[in-house]
Amino acid sequence: MDLSKWQEYGDIRTDSLWVIDKRDNSGVHNGAYHGNFIPQIPHQLLLRYTKRGDFVLDPFMGSGTTLIEAQRLGRNSIGIELQESVITEAFSRITQEQQSNTITRGYVGDSRNIDIKNILAENNTKQVQFVILHPPYWDILKFSDNTADLSNSKTLEEFLDSFGAVVDNICSSLERNCYCAVVIGDKYANSEIVSLGFYCMELMRKQGYKHKATIVKNFEDTKGKANQQGIWRYRALSNDFYIFKHEYIFVFKKIN
Ligand SMILES: C[S@@+](CC[C@H](N)C(=O)[O-])C[C@H]1O[C@@H](n2cnc3c(N)ncnc32)[C@H](O)[C@@H]1O
């Protein structure tokens, strides 16, 4: 970012509350993957924290939302995803917008232990300048039957251990003084909140990352809750809870 032109960057958000009513469905984005995030999340983060030619790493690639935004903005990107069929589907769309001047790659594997150094070497780089982590929100939505899938963690401790292993492995390749973001929501079980967001935030801080931002973003009814507003309202009223309408985007800086 060229700060001498800061007044021209009107499209970059600087507030910590992101109320975004409409998903960007332009081009090859289609929003069909259950559990994806809206393209505006990686778009904003990449505008803010990266520049053209940088490398972006997404260890929970899913339907490739980050990769599509990265290549549109002239950033190189690498996605890692456990499910091969999900990568294949994503690349059938991503390649339709392929830019000749950017690298956009996907690798099938477990982000807890995939050989990230080797992947980067294959793409002629040693480090990346931004990492975006959008893990399963523990077991709220099961992505596969694979035991390596974080959504199959049996306990909160197991989920956090696995998330920590992904951070260790993947963020080891993040360049010093660059940024990473964790996008996550909370869960409700046994009549109480399991604050996955705050647990993951604390884990990042304990691993030495400097906490730079907590952004609260709205979301509308998920596919699972669509057309069931009445039932959920009744459950909320009768069980003293509030229906989640927000998730978190935590931003960290690598300082060590
Ligand atoms: C919340 S989704 C990410 C969605 C993505 N941001 C998008 O817009 O499509 C989490 C993804 O992580 C994948 N996943 C779960 N455990 C993984 C692991 N150990 N290594 C790599 N990918 C994993 C799941 O298959 C799922 O596609």
PDB file of C-alpha atoms and ligand atoms in Angstrom:
ATOM      1  CA  MET A   1       0.000   0.000   0.000  1.00  0.00           C
ATOM      2  CA  ASP A   2       1.350   3.413  -0.983  1.00  0.00           C
ATOM      3  CA  LEU A   3       0.369   5.605   1.980  1.00  0.00           C
ATOM      4  CA  SER A   4       1.020   8.804   0.003  1.00  0.00           C
ATOM      5  CA  LYS A   5      -2.158   7.825  -1.900  1.00  0.00           C
ATOM      6  CA  TRP A   6      -4.169   6.796   1.160  1.00  0.00           C
ATOM      7  CA  GLN A   7      -7.172   8.899   0.161  1.00  0.00           C
ATOM      8  CA  GLU A   8      -7.584   6.834  -3.008  1.00  0.00           C
ATOM      9  CA  TYR A   9      -8.070   3.574  -1.092  1.00  0.00           C
ATOM     10  CA  GLY A  10     -11.737   4.222  -0.353  1.00  0.00           C
ATOM     11  CA  ASP A  11     -12.703   0.579  -0.926  1.00  0.00           C
ATOM     12  CA  ILE A  12     -10.493  -0.704   1.897  1.00  0.00           C
ATOM     13  CA  ARG A  13     -12.379  -1.167   5.170  1.00  0.00           C
ATOM     14  CA  THR A  14     -10.742   0.196   8.314  1.00  0.00           C
ATOM     15  CA  ASP A  15     -13.582  -0.446  10.793  1.00  0.00           C
ATOM     16  CA  SER A  16     -13.852  -3.566  12.920  1.00  0.00           C
ATOM     17  CA  LEU A  17     -17.527  -4.238  12.108  1.00  0.00           C
ATOM     18  CA  TRP A  18     -18.161  -5.701   8.659  1.00  0.00           C
ATOM     19  CA  VAL A  19     -21.821  -5.811   7.741  1.00  0.00           C
ATOM     20  CA  ILE A  20     -21.924  -7.211   4.231  1.00  0.00           C
ATOM     21  CA  ASP A  21     -25.393  -7.974   2.956  1.00  0.00           C
ATOM     22  CA  LYS A  22     -24.711  -9.500  -0.412  1.00  0.00           C
ATOM     23  CA  ARG A  23     -22.213 -12.175  -1.389  1.00  0.00           C
ATOM     24  CA  ASP A  24     -20.078 -11.317  -4.404  1.00  0.00           C
ATOM     25  CA  ASN A  25     -21.207 -13.886  -6.955  1.00  0.00           C
ATOM     26  CA  SER A  26     -19.276 -12.435  -9.854  1.00  0.00           C
ATOM     27  CA  GLY A  27     -17.371 -14.512 -12.394  1.00  0.00           C
ATOM     28  CA  VAL A  28     -16.546 -18.053 -11.278  1.00  0.00           C
ATOM     29  CA  HIS A  29     -17.591 -17.584  -7.642  1.00  0.00           C
ATOM     30  CA  ASN A  30     -20.763 -19.569  -7.125  1.00  0.00           C
ATOM     31  CA  GLY A  31     -21.199 -19.966  -3.360  1.00  0.00           C
ATOM     32  CA  ALA A  32     -22.317 -23.576  -3.770  1.00  0.00           C
ATOM     33  CA  TYR A  33     -19.792 -25.127  -1.374  1.00  0.00           C
ATOM     34  CA  HIS A  34     -21.442 -25.589   2.006  1.00  0.00           C
ATOM     35  CA  GLY A  35     -19.117 -23.915   4.527  1.00  0.00           C
ATOM     36  CA  ASN A  36     -17.399 -21.446   2.212  1.00  0.00           C
ATOM     37  CA  PHE A  37     -16.813 -17.801   3.075  1.00  0.00           C
ATOM     38  CA  ILE A  38     -17.899 -14.812   1.076  1.00  0.00           C
ATOM     39  CA  PRO A  39     -15.311 -13.527  -1.443  1.00  0.00           C
ATOM     40  CA  GLN A  40     -15.322 -10.095   0.201  1.00  0.00           C
ATOM     41  CA  ILE A  41     -13.363 -11.549   3.172  1.00  0.00           C
ATOM     42  CA  PRO A  42     -10.226 -12.593   1.254  1.00  0.00           C
ATOM     43  CA  HIS A  43     -10.681  -9.596  -1.078  1.00  0.00           C
ATOM     44  CA  GLN A  44     -10.471  -7.092   1.783  1.00  0.00           C
ATOM     45  CA  LEU A  45      -7.629  -8.899   3.550  1.00  0.00           C
ATOM     46  CA  LEU A  46      -5.528  -9.249   0.404  1.00  0.00           C
ATOM     47  CA  LEU A  47      -6.034  -5.605  -0.540  1.00  0.00           C
ATOM     48  CA  ARG A  48      -4.967  -4.540   2.902  1.00  0.00           C
ATOM     49  CA  TYR A  49      -2.110  -6.903   3.699  1.00  0.00           C
ATOM     50  CA  THR A  50      -0.536  -7.925   0.375  1.00  0.00           C
ATOM     51  CA  LYS A  51       0.687  -6.451  -2.878  1.00  0.00           C
ATOM     52  CA  ARG A  52       0.920  -7.676  -6.472  1.00  0.00           C
ATOM     53  CA  GLY A  53       3.316 -10.593  -6.867  1.00  0.00           C
ATOM     54  CA  ASP A  54       3.072 -11.687  -3.200  1.00  0.00           C
ATOM     55  CA  PHE A  55       2.324 -15.310  -2.279  1.00  0.00           C
ATOM     56  CA  VAL A  56      -0.855 -16.167  -0.361  1.00  0.00           C
ATOM     57  CA  LEU A  57      -1.376 -19.525   1.325  1.00  0.00           C
ATOM     58  CA  ASP A  58      -4.772 -21.009   2.234  1.00  0.00           C
ATOM     59  CA  PRO A  59      -4.452 -24.337   4.113  1.00  0.00           C
ATOM     60  CA  PHE A  60      -8.244 -24.887   4.178  1.00  0.00           C
ATOM     61  CA  MET A  61      -8.844 -24.124   0.529  1.00  0.00           C
ATOM     62  CA  GLY A  62     -12.344 -25.580   0.111  1.00  0.00           C
ATOM     63  CA  SER A  63     -13.970 -24.162  -3.017  1.00  0.00           C
ATOM     64  CA  GLY A  64     -11.045 -21.844  -3.753  1.00  0.00           C
ATOM     65  CA  THR A  65     -12.588 -18.492  -2.821  1.00  0.00           C
ATOM     66  CA  THR A  66      -9.191 -17.153  -1.693  1.00  0.00           C
ATOM     67  CA  LEU A  67      -7.425 -18.359  -4.832  1.00  0.00           C
ATOM     68  CA  ILE A  68      -9.981 -16.702  -7.119  1.00  0.00           C
ATOM     69  CA  GLU A  69      -9.626 -13.376  -5.291  1.00  0.00           C
ATOM     70  CA  ALA A  70      -5.833 -13.679  -5.239  1.00  0.00           C
ATOM     71  CA  GLN A  71      -5.510 -14.198  -8.963  1.00  0.00           C
ATOM     72  CA  ARG A  72      -7.930 -11.346  -9.678  1.00  0.00           C
ATOM     73  CA  LEU A  73      -5.681  -9.072  -7.597  1.00  0.00           C
ATOM     74  CA  GLY A  74      -2.440 -10.307  -9.188  1.00  0.00           C
ATOM     75  CA  ARG A  75      -1.295 -12.255  -6.125  1.00  0.00           C
ATOM     76  CA  ASN A  76       0.160 -15.772  -6.372  1.00  0.00           C
ATOM     77  CA  SER A  77      -1.739 -18.312  -4.321  1.00  0.00           C
ATOM     78  CA  ILE A  78      -1.441 -21.855  -3.043  1.00  0.00           C
ATOM     79  CA  GLY A  79      -4.341 -23.789  -1.558  1.00  0.00           C
ATOM     80  CA  ILE A  80      -4.227 -27.025   0.422  1.00  0.00           C
ATOM     81  CA  GLU A  81      -7.315 -29.139   0.856  1.00  0.00           C
ATOM     82  CA  LEU A  82      -7.942 -32.627   2.203  1.00  0.00           C
ATOM     83  CA  GLN A  83     -10.594 -33.578  -0.334  1.00  0.00           C
ATOM     84  CA  GLU A  84      -9.368 -34.163  -3.864  1.00  0.00           C
ATOM     85  CA  SER A  85     -12.845 -33.892  -5.396  1.00  0.00           C
ATOM     86  CA  VAL A  86     -13.253 -30.441  -3.821  1.00  0.00           C
ATOM     87  CA  ILE A  87      -9.974 -29.233  -5.361  1.00  0.00           C
ATOM     88  CA  THR A  88     -10.894 -30.659  -8.765  1.00  0.00           C
ATOM     89  CA  GLU A  89     -14.251 -28.885  -8.727  1.00  0.00           C
ATOM     90  CA  ALA A  90     -12.641 -25.627  -7.605  1.00  0.00           C
ATOM     91  CA  PHE A  91     -10.008 -25.663 -10.329  1.00  0.00           C
ATOM     92  CA  SER A  92     -12.626 -26.343 -13.008  1.00  0.00           C
ATOM     93  CA  ARG A  93     -13.809 -22.784 -12.185  1.00  0.00           C
ATOM     94  CA  ILE A  94     -10.546 -21.123 -11.121  1.00  0.00           C
ATOM     95  CA  THR A  95      -8.835 -21.884 -14.442  1.00  0.00           C
ATOM     96  CA  GLN A  96     -11.586 -20.051 -16.326  1.00  0.00           C
ATOM     97  CA  GLU A  97     -10.258 -16.820 -14.832  1.00  0.00           C
ATOM     98  CA  GLN A  98      -6.579 -17.819 -14.934  1.00  0.00           C
ATOM     99  CA  GLN A  99      -4.191 -14.888 -15.263  1.00  0.00           C
ATOM    100  CA  SER A 100      -0.988 -15.525 -17.177  1.00  0.00           C
ATOM    101  CA  ASN A 101       1.103 -13.506 -14.708  1.00  0.00           C
ATOM    102  CA  THR A 102       0.064 -15.281 -11.495  1.00  0.00           C
ATOM    103  CA  ILE A 103       0.707 -18.728 -10.028  1.00  0.00           C
ATOM    104  CA  THR A 104      -2.453 -20.410  -8.711  1.00  0.00           C
ATOM    105  CA  ARG A 105      -2.013 -23.955  -7.373  1.00  0.00           C
ATOM    106  CA  GLY A 106      -3.899 -26.460  -5.276  1.00  0.00           C
ATOM    107  CA  TYR A 107      -2.483 -29.442  -3.382  1.00  0.00           C
ATOM    108  CA  VAL A 108      -4.332 -32.375  -1.854  1.00  0.00           C
ATOM    109  CA  GLY A 109      -3.142 -33.086   1.663  1.00  0.00           C
ATOM    110  CA  ASP A 110      -3.389 -32.706   5.403  1.00  0.00           C
ATOM    111  CA  SER A 111      -2.303 -29.176   6.348  1.00  0.00           C
ATOM    112  CA  ARG A 112      -1.100 -30.407   9.741  1.00  0.00           C
ATOM    113  CA  ASN A 113       1.852 -32.191   8.194  1.00  0.00           C
ATOM    114  CA  ILE A 114       2.033 -31.595   4.437  1.00  0.00           C
ATOM    115  CA  ASP A 115       5.573 -30.809   3.263  1.00  0.00           C
ATOM    116  CA  ILE A 116       5.077 -27.071   2.808  1.00  0.00           C
ATOM    117  CA  LYS A 117       8.755 -26.314   2.116  1.00  0.00           C
ATOM    118  CA  ASN A 118       8.689 -28.679  -0.837  1.00  0.00           C
ATOM    119  CA  ILE A 119       5.471 -27.133  -2.180  1.00  0.00           C
ATOM    120  CA  LEU A 120       6.959 -23.652  -1.987  1.00  0.00           C
ATOM    121  CA  ALA A 121      10.170 -24.826  -3.651  1.00  0.00           C
ATOM    122  CA  GLU A 122       8.093 -26.254  -6.519  1.00  0.00           C
ATOM    123  CA  ASN A 123       6.686 -22.756  -6.963  1.00  0.00           C
ATOM    124  CA  ASN A 124      10.090 -21.082  -6.755  1.00  0.00           C
ATOM    125  CA  THR A 125       9.571 -19.359  -3.454  1.00  0.00           C
ATOM    126  CA  LYS A 126      10.771 -19.952   0.111  1.00  0.00           C
ATOM    127  CA  GLN A 127       8.184 -17.915   1.977  1.00  0.00           C
ATOM    128  CA  VAL A 128       4.680 -16.528   1.665  1.00  0.00           C
ATOM    129  CA  GLN A 129       3.467 -13.024   2.545  1.00  0.00           C
ATOM    130  CA  PHE A 130      -0.040 -13.851   3.805  1.00  0.00           C
ATOM    131  CA  VAL A 131      -1.846 -16.871   5.256  1.00  0.00           C
ATOM    132  CA  ILE A 132      -5.611 -17.099   5.584  1.00  0.00           C
ATOM    133  CA  LEU A 133      -6.968 -19.855   7.815  1.00  0.00           C
ATOM    134  CA  HIS A 134     -10.652 -20.731   7.555  1.00  0.00           C
ATOM    135  CA  PRO A 135     -10.870 -24.045   9.436  1.00  0.00           C
ATOM    136  CA  PRO A 136     -14.027 -26.053  10.034  1.00  0.00           C
ATOM    137  CA  TYR A 137     -15.879 -24.581  12.986  1.00  0.00           C
ATOM    138  CA  TRP A 138     -15.035 -27.829  14.807  1.00  0.00           C
ATOM    139  CA  ASP A 139     -17.926 -30.252  14.116  1.00  0.00           C
ATOM    140  CA  ILE A 140     -20.699 -27.797  13.242  1.00  0.00           C
ATOM    141  CA  LEU A 141     -20.463 -28.980   9.648  1.00  0.00           C
ATOM    142  CA  LYS A 142     -18.826 -32.307   8.735  1.00  0.00           C
ATOM    143  CA  PHE A 143     -16.771 -31.916   5.593  1.00  0.00           C
ATOM    144  CA  SER A 144     -15.717 -35.565   5.099  1.00  0.00           C
ATOM    145  CA  ASP A 145     -15.212 -38.923   6.837  1.00  0.00           C
ATOM    146  CA  ASN A 146     -11.442 -38.475   6.875  1.00  0.00           C
ATOM    147  CA  THR A 147     -10.032 -38.642  10.425  1.00  0.00           C
ATOM    148  CA  ALA A 148      -7.521 -35.912   9.471  1.00  0.00           C
ATOM    149  CA  ASP A 149     -10.447 -33.545   8.834  1.00  0.00           C
ATOM    150  CA  LEU A 150     -10.662 -31.026  11.713  1.00  0.00           C
ATOM    151  CA  SER A 151     -14.447 -31.328  11.591  1.00  0.00           C
ATOM    152  CA  ASN A 152     -14.065 -34.935  12.811  1.00  0.00           C
ATOM    153  CA  SER A 153     -12.190 -33.966  15.987  1.00  0.00           C
ATOM    154  CA  LYS A 154     -13.727 -35.837  18.907  1.00  0.00           C
ATOM    155  CA  THR A 155     -13.085 -33.195  21.546  1.00  0.00           C
ATOM    156  CA  LEU A 156     -12.395 -29.465  21.707  1.00  0.00           C
ATOM    157  CA  GLU A 157      -8.822 -30.263  22.796  1.00  0.00           C
ATOM    158  CA  GLU A 158      -8.327 -32.460  19.729  1.00  0.00           C
ATOM    159  CA  PHE A 159      -9.715 -29.724  17.478  1.00  0.00           C
ATOM    160  CA  LEU A 160      -7.385 -27.118  19.002  1.00  0.00           C
ATOM    161  CA  ASP A 161      -4.379 -29.471  18.823  1.00  0.00           C
ATOM    162  CA  SER A 162      -5.051 -30.029  15.129  1.00  0.00           C
ATOM    163  CA  PHE A 163      -5.583 -26.327  14.465  1.00  0.00           C
ATOM    164  CA  GLY A 164      -2.332 -25.597  16.320  1.00  0.00           C
ATOM    165  CA  ALA A 165      -0.521 -28.189  14.213  1.00  0.00           C
ATOM    166  CA  VAL A 166      -1.769 -26.473  11.021  1.00  0.00           C
ATOM    167  CA  VAL A 167      -0.596 -23.090  12.333  1.00  0.00           C
ATOM    168  CA  ASP A 168       2.839 -24.535  13.237  1.00  0.00           C
ATOM    169  CA  ASN A 169       3.289 -26.233   9.906  1.00  0.00           C
ATOM    170  CA  ILE A 170       1.810 -23.647   7.547  1.00  0.00           C
ATOM    171  CA  CYS A 171       2.752 -20.379   9.243  1.00  0.00           C
ATOM    172  CA  SER A 172       6.377 -21.513   9.480  1.00  0.00           C
ATOM    173  CA  SER A 173       6.527 -20.364   5.855  1.00  0.00           C
ATOM    174  CA  LEU A 174       5.097 -16.894   6.594  1.00  0.00           C
ATOM    175  CA  GLU A 175       7.626 -14.111   6.151  1.00  0.00           C
ATOM    176  CA  ARG A 176       8.490 -12.118   9.269  1.00  0.00           C
ATOM    177  CA  ASN A 177       6.506  -8.859   9.663  1.00  0.00           C
ATOM    178  CA  CYS A 178       3.768 -10.239   7.391  1.00  0.00           C
ATOM    179  CA  TYR A 179       0.207 -11.055   8.415  1.00  0.00           C
ATOM    180  CA  CYS A 180      -2.151 -13.982   8.774  1.00  0.00           C
ATOM    181  CA  ALA A 181      -5.880 -14.119   9.455  1.00  0.00           C
ATOM    182  CA  VAL A 182      -8.143 -16.668  11.120  1.00  0.00           C
ATOM    183  CA  VAL A 183     -11.806 -16.702  10.089  1.00  0.00           C
ATOM    184  CA  ILE A 184     -13.988 -18.626  12.534  1.00  0.00           C
ATOM    185  CA  GLY A 185     -17.318 -18.666  14.334  1.00  0.00           C
ATOM    186  CA  ASP A 186     -18.455 -20.044  17.681  1.00  0.00           C
ATOM    187  CA  LYS A 187     -20.480 -23.127  18.464  1.00  0.00           C
ATOM    188  CA  TYR A 188     -23.319 -23.824  20.858  1.00  0.00           C
ATOM    189  CA  ALA A 189     -23.521 -27.201  22.621  1.00  0.00           C
ATOM    190  CA  ASN A 190     -25.017 -28.589  25.816  1.00  0.00           C
ATOM    191  CA  SER A 191     -26.697 -25.239  26.557  1.00  0.00           C
ATOM    192  CA  GLU A 192     -23.516 -23.207  26.426  1.00  0.00           C
ATOM    193  CA  ILE A 193     -21.266 -21.352  24.036  1.00  0.00           C
ATOM    194  CA  VAL A 194     -18.044 -23.019  22.971  1.00  0.00           C
ATOM    195  CA  SER A 195     -16.089 -19.969  21.946  1.00  0.00           C
ATOM    196  CA  LEU A 196     -13.981 -21.485  19.187  1.00  0.00           C
ATOM    197  CA  GLY A 197     -13.064 -17.995  18.027  1.00  0.00           C
ATOM    198  CA  PHE A 198     -11.561 -16.938  21.334  1.00  0.00           C
ATOM    199  CA  TYR A 199      -9.803 -20.280  21.854  1.00  0.00           C
ATOM    200  CA  CYS A 200      -8.144 -20.015  18.424  1.00  0.00           C
ATOM    201  CA  MET A 201      -7.263 -16.366  19.037  1.00  0.00           C
ATOM    202  CA  GLU A 202      -5.570 -17.291  22.319  1.00  0.00           C
ATOM    203  CA  LEU A 203      -3.733 -20.164  20.632  1.00  0.00           C
ATOM    204  CA  MET A 204      -2.289 -17.768  18.043  1.00  0.00           C
ATOM    205  CA  ARG A 205      -1.174 -15.351  20.755  1.00  0.00           C
ATOM    206  CA  LYS A 206       0.475 -18.184  22.697  1.00  0.00           C
ATOM    207  CA  GLN A 207       2.316 -19.214  19.550  1.00  0.00           C
ATOM    208  CA  GLY A 208       3.869 -15.737  19.464  1.00  0.00           C
ATOM    209  CA  TYR A 209       1.755 -13.908  16.884  1.00  0.00           C
ATOM    210  CA  LYS A 210       0.929 -10.274  17.564  1.00  0.00           C
ATOM    211  CA  HIS A 211      -2.839  -9.723  17.703  1.00  0.00           C
ATOM    212  CA  LYS A 212      -3.638  -6.814  15.390  1.00  0.00           C
ATOM    213  CA  ALA A 213      -7.387  -6.947  14.802  1.00  0.00           C
ATOM    214  CA  THR A 214     -10.621  -8.587  15.822  1.00  0.00           C
ATOM    215  CA  ILE A 215     -13.250  -7.987  13.166  1.00  0.00           C
ATOM    216  CA  VAL A 216     -16.865  -8.985  13.679  1.00  0.00           C
ATOM    217  CA  LYS A 217     -18.667  -9.905  10.476  1.00  0.00           C
ATOM    218  CA  ASN A 218     -22.357 -10.560  10.060  1.00  0.00           C
ATOM    219  CA  PHE A 219     -23.791 -13.551   8.305  1.00  0.00           C
ATOM    220  CA  GLU A 220     -27.290 -14.271   7.191  1.00  0.00           C
ATOM    221  CA  ASP A 221     -29.048 -17.614   7.694  1.00  0.00           C
ATOM    222  CA  THR A 222     -26.824 -20.521   6.728  1.00  0.00           C
ATOM    223  CA  LYS A 223     -28.220 -23.118   4.308  1.00  0.00           C
ATOM    224  CA  GLY A 224     -28.891 -25.419   7.273  1.00  0.00           C
ATOM    225  CA  LYS A 225     -31.115 -22.815   8.967  1.00  0.00           C
ATOM    226  CA  ALA A 226     -32.812 -21.368   5.888  1.00  0.00           C
ATOM    227  CA  ASN A 227     -36.615 -21.452   6.127  1.00  0.00           C
ATOM    228  CA  GLN A 228     -36.428 -22.455   9.799  1.00  0.00           C
ATOM    229  CA  GLN A 229     -36.375 -18.988  11.363  1.00  0.00           C
ATOM    230  CA  GLY A 230     -39.482 -19.711  13.452  1.00  0.00           C
ATOM    231  CA  ILE A 231     -38.063 -22.872  15.008  1.00  0.00           C
ATOM    232  CA  TRP A 232     -34.756 -21.185  15.807  1.00  0.00           C
ATOM    233  CA  ARG A 233     -36.467 -18.163  17.314  1.00  0.00           C
ATOM    234  CA  TYR A 234     -38.529 -20.446  19.534  1.00  0.00           C
ATOM    235  CA  ARG A 235     -35.426 -22.403  20.585  1.00  0.00           C
ATOM    236  CA  ALA A 236     -33.560 -19.176  21.361  1.00  0.00           C
ATOM    237  CA  LEU A 237     -36.424 -17.811  23.466  1.00  0.00           C
ATOM    238  CA  SER A 238     -37.005 -21.037  25.346  1.00  0.00           C
ATOM    239  CA  ASN A 239     -33.322 -21.816  25.963  1.00  0.00           C
ATOM    240  CA  ASP A 240     -32.045 -18.313  26.802  1.00  0.00           C
ATOM    241  CA  PHE A 241     -29.577 -18.016  23.948  1.00  0.00           C
ATOM    242  CA  TYR A 242     -29.074 -15.716  20.999  1.00  0.00           C
ATOM    243  CA  ILE A 243     -28.931 -17.008  17.425  1.00  0.00           C
ATOM    244  CA  PHE A 244     -25.442 -16.499  16.016  1.00  0.00           C
ATOM    245  CA  LYS A 245     -25.395 -13.831  13.322  1.00  0.00           C
ATOM    246  CA  HIS A 246     -21.697 -13.106  13.434  1.00  0.00           C
ATOM    247  CA  GLU A 247     -18.299 -14.659  13.019  1.00  0.00           C
ATOM    248  CA  TYR A 248     -14.756 -13.399  13.640  1.00  0.00           C
ATOM    249  CA  ILE A 249     -11.824 -12.426  11.526  1.00  0.00           C
ATOM    250  CA  PHE A 250      -8.706 -12.249  13.693  1.00  0.00           C
ATOM    251  CA  VAL A 251      -5.622 -10.663  12.160  1.00  0.00           C
ATOM    252  CA  PHE A 252      -2.122 -11.385  13.454  1.00  0.00           C
ATOM    253  CA  LYS A 253       1.365 -10.199  12.601  1.00  0.00           C
ATOM    254  CA  LYS A 254       4.342 -12.560  12.601  1.00  0.00           C
ATOM    255  CA  ILE A 255       6.978 -10.811  14.664  1.00  0.00           C
ATOM    256  CA  ASN A 256       9.434 -13.650  15.483  1.00  0.00           C
TER     257      ASN A 256
HETATM  258  C1  LIG B   1     -14.564 -23.892   6.375  1.00  0.00           C
HETATM  259  S1  LIG B   1     -14.018 -24.794   4.965  1.00  0.00           S
HETATM  260  C2  LIG B   1     -13.093 -23.627   4.023  1.00  0.00           C
HETATM  261  C3  LIG B   1     -13.953 -23.026   2.920  1.00  0.00           C
HETATM  262  C4  LIG B   1     -13.227 -22.053   2.015  1.00  0.00           C
HETATM  263  N1  LIG B   1     -12.779 -20.845   2.703  1.00  0.00           N
HETATM  264  C5  LIG B   1     -14.145 -21.658   0.861  1.00  0.00           C
HETATM  265  O1  LIG B   1     -14.458 -20.456   0.702  1.00  0.00           O
HETATM  266  O2  LIG B   1     -14.613 -22.569   0.153  1.00  0.00           O
HETATM  267  C6  LIG B   1     -12.773 -25.836   5.651  1.00  0.00           C
HETATM  268  C7  LIG B   1     -12.129 -26.796   4.649  1.00  0.00           C
HETATM  269  O3  LIG B   1     -10.999 -27.416   5.279  1.00  0.00           O
HETATM  270  C8  LIG B   1     -10.887 -28.745   4.804  1.00  0.00           C
HETATM  271  N2  LIG B   1     -10.069 -29.457   5.807  1.00  0.00           N
HETATM  272  C9  LIG B   1     -10.438 -29.955   7.010  1.00  0.00           C
HETATM  273  N3  LIG B   1      -9.391 -30.504   7.649  1.00  0.00           N
HETATM  274  C10 LIG B   1      -8.302 -30.320   6.853  1.00  0.00           C
HETATM  275  C11 LIG B   1      -6.928 -30.659   6.980  1.00  0.00           C
HETATM  276  N4  LIG B   1      -6.452 -31.325   8.033  1.00  0.00           N
HETATM  277  N5  LIG B   1      -6.092 -30.293   5.971  1.00  0.00           N
HETATM  278  C12 LIG B   1      -6.562 -29.643   4.863  1.00  0.00           C
HETATM  279  N6  LIG B   1      -7.858 -29.321   4.679  1.00  0.00           N
HETATM  280  C13 LIG B   1      -8.727 -29.650   5.677  1.00  0.00           C
HETATM  281  C14 LIG B   1     -12.319 -29.216   4.628  1.00  0.00           C
HETATM  282  O4  LIG B   1     -12.404 -30.280   3.701  1.00  0.00           O
HETATM  283  C15 LIG B   1     -13.007 -27.938   4.139  1.00  0.00           C
HETATM  284  O5  LIG B   1     -13.062 -27.896   2.735  1.00  0.00           O
END
